[in-house]
Coordinates of N, CA and C in Angstrom, one line a residue:
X484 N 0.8 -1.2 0.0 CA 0.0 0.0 0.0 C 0.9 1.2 0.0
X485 N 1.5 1.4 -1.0 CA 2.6 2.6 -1.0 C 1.9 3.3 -1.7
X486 N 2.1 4.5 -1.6 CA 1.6 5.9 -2.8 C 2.8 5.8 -3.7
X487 N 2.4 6.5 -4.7 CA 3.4 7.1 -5.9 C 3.7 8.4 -5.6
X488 N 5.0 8.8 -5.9 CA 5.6 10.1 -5.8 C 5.0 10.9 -5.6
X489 N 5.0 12.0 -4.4 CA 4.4 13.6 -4.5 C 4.9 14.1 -5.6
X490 N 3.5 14.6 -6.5 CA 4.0 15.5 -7.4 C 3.9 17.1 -7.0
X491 N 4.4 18.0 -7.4 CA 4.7 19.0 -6.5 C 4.0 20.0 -7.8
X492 N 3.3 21.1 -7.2 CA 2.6 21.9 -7.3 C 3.0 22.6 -8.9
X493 N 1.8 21.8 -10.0 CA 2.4 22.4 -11.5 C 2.3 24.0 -11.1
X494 N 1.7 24.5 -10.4 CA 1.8 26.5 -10.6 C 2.6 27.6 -10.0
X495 N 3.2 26.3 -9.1 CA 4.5 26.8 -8.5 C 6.0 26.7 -9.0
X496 N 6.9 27.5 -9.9 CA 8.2 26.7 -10.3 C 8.9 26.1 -9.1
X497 N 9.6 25.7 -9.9 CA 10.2 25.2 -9.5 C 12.0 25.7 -8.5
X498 N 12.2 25.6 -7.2 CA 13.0 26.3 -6.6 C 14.3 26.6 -7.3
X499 N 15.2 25.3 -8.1 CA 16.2 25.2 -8.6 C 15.7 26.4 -9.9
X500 N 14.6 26.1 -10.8 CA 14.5 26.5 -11.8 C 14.2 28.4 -11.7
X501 N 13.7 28.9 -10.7 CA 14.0 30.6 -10.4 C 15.0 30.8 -10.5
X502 N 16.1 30.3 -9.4 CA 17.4 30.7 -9.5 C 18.0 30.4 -11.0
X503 N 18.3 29.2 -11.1 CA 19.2 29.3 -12.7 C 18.5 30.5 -13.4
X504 N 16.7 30.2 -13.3 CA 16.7 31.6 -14.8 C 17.5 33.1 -14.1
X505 N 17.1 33.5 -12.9 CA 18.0 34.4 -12.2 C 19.5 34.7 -12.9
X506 N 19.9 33.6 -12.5 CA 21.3 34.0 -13.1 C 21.8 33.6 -14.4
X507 N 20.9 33.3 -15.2 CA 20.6 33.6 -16.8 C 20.0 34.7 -17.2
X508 N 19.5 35.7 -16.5 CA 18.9 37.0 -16.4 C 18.0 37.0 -17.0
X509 N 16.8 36.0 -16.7 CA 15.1 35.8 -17.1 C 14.7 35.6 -16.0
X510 N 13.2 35.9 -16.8 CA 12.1 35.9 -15.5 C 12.5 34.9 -14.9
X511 N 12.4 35.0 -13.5 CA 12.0 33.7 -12.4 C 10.7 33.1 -12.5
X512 N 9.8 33.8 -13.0 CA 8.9 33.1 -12.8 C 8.4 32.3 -13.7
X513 N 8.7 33.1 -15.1 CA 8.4 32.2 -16.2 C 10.0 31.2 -17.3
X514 N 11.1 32.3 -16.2 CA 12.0 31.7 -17.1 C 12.6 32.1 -18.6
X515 N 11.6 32.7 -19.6 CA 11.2 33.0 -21.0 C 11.6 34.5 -21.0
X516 N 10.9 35.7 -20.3 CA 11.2 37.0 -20.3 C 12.1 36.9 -20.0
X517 N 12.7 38.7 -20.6 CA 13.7 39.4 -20.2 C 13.5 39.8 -18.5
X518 N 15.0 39.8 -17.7 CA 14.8 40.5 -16.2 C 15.5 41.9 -16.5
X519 N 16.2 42.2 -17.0 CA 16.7 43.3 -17.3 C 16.4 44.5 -18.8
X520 N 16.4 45.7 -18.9 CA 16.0 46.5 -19.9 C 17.4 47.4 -20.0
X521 N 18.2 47.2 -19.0 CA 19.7 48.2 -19.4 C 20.4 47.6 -18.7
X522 N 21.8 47.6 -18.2 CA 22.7 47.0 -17.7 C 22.4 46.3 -16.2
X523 N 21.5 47.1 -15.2 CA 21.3 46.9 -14.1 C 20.0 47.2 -13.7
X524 N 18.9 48.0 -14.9 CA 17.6 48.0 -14.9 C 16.5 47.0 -14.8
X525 N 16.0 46.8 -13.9 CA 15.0 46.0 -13.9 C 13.9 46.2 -14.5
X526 N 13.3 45.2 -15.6 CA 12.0 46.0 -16.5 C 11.3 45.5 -14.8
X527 N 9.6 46.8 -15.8 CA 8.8 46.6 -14.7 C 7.8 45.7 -14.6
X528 N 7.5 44.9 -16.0 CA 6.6 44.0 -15.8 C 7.5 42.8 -17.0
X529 N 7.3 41.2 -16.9 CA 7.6 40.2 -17.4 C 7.1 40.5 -19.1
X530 N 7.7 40.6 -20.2 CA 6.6 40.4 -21.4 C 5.9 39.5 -21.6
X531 N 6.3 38.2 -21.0 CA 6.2 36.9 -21.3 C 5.3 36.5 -20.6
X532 N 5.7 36.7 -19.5 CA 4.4 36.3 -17.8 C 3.2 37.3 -17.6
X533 N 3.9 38.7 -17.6 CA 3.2 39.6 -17.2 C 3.8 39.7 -15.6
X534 N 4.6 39.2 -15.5 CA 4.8 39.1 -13.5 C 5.2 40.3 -13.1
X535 N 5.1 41.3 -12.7 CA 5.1 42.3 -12.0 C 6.3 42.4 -10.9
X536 N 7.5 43.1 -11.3 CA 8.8 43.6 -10.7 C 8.9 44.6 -10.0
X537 N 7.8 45.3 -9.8 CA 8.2 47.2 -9.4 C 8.3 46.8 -7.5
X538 N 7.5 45.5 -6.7 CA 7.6 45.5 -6.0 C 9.0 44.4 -5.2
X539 N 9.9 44.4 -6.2 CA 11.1 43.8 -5.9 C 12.0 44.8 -5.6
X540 N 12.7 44.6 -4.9 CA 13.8 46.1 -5.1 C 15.2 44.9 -4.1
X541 N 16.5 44.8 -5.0 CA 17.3 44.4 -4.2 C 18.2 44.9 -3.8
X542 N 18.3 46.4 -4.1 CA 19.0 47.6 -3.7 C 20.8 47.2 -4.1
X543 N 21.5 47.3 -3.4 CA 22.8 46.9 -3.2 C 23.3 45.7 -2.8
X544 N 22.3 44.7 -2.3 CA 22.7 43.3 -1.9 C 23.8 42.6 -2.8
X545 N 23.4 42.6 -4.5 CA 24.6 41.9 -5.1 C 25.7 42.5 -5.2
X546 N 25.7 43.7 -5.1 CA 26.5 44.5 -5.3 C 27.4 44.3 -4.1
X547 N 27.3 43.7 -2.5 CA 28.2 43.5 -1.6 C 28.7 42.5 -1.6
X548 N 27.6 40.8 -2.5 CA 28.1 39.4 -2.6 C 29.8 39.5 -3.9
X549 N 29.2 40.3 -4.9 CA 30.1 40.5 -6.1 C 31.3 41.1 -5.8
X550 N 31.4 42.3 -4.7 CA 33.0 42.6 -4.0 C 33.4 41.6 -3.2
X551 N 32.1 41.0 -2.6 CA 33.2 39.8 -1.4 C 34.0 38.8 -2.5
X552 N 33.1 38.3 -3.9 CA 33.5 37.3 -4.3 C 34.9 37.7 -5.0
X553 N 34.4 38.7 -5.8 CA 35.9 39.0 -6.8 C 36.8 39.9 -5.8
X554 N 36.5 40.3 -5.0 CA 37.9 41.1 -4.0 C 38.4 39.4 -3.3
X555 N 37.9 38.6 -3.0 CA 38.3 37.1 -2.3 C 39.0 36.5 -3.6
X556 N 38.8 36.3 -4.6 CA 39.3 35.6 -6.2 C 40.7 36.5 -6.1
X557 N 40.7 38.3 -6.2 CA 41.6 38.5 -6.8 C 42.6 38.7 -5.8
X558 N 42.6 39.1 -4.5 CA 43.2 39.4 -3.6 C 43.7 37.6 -3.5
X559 N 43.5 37.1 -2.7 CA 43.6 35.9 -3.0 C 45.0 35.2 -4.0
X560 N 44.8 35.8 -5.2 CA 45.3 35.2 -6.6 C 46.4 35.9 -6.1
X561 N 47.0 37.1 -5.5 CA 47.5 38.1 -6.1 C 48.7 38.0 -5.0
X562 N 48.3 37.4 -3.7 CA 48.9 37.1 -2.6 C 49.8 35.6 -3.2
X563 N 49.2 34.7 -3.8 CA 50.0 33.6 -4.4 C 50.7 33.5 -5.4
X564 N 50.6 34.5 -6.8 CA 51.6 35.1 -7.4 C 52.7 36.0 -6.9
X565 N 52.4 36.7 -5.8 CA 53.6 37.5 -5.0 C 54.3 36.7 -3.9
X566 N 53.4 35.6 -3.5 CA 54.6 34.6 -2.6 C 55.3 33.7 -3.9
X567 N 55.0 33.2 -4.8 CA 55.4 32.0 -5.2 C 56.3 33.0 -6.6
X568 N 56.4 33.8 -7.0 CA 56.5 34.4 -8.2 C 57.9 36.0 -8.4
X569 N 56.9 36.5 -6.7 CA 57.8 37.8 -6.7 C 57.7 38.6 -8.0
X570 N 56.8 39.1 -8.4 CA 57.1 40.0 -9.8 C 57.3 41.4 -9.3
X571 N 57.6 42.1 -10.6 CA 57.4 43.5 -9.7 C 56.0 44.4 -9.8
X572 N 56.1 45.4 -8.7 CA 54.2 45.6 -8.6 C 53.9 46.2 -9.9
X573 N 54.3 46.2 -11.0 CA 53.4 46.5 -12.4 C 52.8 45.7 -12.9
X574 N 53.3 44.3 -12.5 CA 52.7 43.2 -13.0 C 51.3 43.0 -12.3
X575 N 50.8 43.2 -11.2 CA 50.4 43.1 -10.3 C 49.4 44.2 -11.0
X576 N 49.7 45.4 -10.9 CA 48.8 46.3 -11.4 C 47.7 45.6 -13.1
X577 N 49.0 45.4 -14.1 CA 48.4 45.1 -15.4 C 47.6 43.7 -15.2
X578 N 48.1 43.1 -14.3 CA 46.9 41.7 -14.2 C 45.6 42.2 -13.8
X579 N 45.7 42.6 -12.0 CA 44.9 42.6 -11.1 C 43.7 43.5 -11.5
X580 N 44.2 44.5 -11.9 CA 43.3 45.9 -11.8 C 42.2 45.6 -12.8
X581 N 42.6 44.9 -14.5 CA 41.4 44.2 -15.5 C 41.3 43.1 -14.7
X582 N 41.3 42.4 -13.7 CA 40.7 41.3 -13.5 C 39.8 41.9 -12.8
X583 N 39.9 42.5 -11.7 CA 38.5 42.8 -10.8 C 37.6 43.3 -11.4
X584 N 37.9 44.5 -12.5 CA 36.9 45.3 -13.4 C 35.6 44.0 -13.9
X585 N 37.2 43.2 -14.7 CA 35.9 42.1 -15.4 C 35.0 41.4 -14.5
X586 N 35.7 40.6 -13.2 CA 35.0 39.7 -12.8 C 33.9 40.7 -11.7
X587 N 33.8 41.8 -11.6 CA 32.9 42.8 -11.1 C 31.6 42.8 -11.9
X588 N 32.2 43.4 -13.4 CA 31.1 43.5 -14.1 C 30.5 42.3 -15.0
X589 N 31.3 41.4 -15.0 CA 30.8 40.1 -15.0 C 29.7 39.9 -14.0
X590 N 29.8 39.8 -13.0 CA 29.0 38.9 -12.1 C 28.0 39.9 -11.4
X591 N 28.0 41.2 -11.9 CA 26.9 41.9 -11.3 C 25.1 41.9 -11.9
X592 N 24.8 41.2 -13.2 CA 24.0 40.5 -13.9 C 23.8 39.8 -12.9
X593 N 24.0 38.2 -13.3 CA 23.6 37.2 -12.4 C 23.7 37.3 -11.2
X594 N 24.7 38.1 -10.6 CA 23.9 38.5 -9.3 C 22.7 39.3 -8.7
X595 N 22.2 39.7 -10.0 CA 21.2 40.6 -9.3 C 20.1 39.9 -10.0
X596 N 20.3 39.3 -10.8 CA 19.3 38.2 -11.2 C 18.7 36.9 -10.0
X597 N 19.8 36.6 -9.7 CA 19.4 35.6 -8.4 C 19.0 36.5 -7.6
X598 N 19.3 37.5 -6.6 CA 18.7 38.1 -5.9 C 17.1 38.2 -6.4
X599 N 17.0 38.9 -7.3 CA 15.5 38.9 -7.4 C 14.9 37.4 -7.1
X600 N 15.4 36.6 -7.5 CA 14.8 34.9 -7.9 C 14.3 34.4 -6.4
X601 N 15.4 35.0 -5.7 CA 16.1 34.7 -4.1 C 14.4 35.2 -4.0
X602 N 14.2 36.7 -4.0 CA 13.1 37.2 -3.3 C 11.6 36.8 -3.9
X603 N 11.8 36.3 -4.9 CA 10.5 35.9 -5.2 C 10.3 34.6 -4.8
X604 N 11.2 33.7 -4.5 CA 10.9 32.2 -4.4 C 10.4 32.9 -2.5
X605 N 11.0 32.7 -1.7 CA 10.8 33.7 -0.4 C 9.3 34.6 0.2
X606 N 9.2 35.5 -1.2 CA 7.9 35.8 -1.1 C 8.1 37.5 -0.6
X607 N 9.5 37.9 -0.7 CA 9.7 39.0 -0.4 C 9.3 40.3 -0.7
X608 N 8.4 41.3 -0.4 CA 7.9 42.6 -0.5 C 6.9 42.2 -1.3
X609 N 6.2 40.9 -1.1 CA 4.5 40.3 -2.0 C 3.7 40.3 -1.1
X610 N 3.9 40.6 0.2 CA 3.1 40.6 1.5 C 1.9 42.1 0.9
X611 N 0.4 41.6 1.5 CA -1.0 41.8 1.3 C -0.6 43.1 2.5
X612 N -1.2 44.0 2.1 CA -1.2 45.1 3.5 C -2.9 45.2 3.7
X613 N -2.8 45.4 4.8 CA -4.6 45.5 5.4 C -4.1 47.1 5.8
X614 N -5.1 47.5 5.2 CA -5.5 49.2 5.0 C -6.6 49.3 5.7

């Protein structure tokens, strides 16, 4: 007398499947839409879904994960080329200084993509106010 598998709620996505779209910079909800309309703009509504963004706001949050990550990557890198290598500090400059730019502006997309994903799976700023 076993059941068969919980199937889990077709109208709900799926947890893994927000985030990836997140940091593929689509809707979380539908996946399909555009999340962004300029480099760090959030459109206001999904074309695809219609899902409604204006009440998302992730302010600066990726913006603190993306220094921790690439200041930890490059500082990091830069400490084991200067123990194991000793170059002189120009080298240091010509590597380092295009590495953080890139992996900065690299990763400020999909970070702010998940964050949104983060707050909609969550349920963040969708709370009902009684007026």
């Amino acid at each position: 007398m076993t059941e068969g598998p919980i199937q889990p709620d077709a109208t709900q996505p799926a947890r893994i499947h927000a985030i990836r779209a997140g940091l593929l910079c689509r809707c979380p909800n539908c996946g399909k839409g555009r999340l962004f309309s300029g480099f760090l703009k959030v459109v206001d509504t999904c074309a695809v879904c219609g899902f409604d963004f204006t009440r998302l706001n992730t302010g600066d949050g990726a913006a603190i994960f993306v220094m921790q990550i690439a200041g930890g990557i490059v500082v990091f890198t830069a400490l084991f080329v200067e123990i194991a290598y000793s170059p002189p500090m120009w080298v240091h400059l010509v590597i380092f200084l295009p590495l953080v730019l890139i992996l900065s502006l690299g990763l400020m997309r999909p970070g702010k993509g998940a964050m949104i994903a983060l707050q909609m799976r969550n349920k963040a700023g969708q709370a009902s106010r009684d007026d």
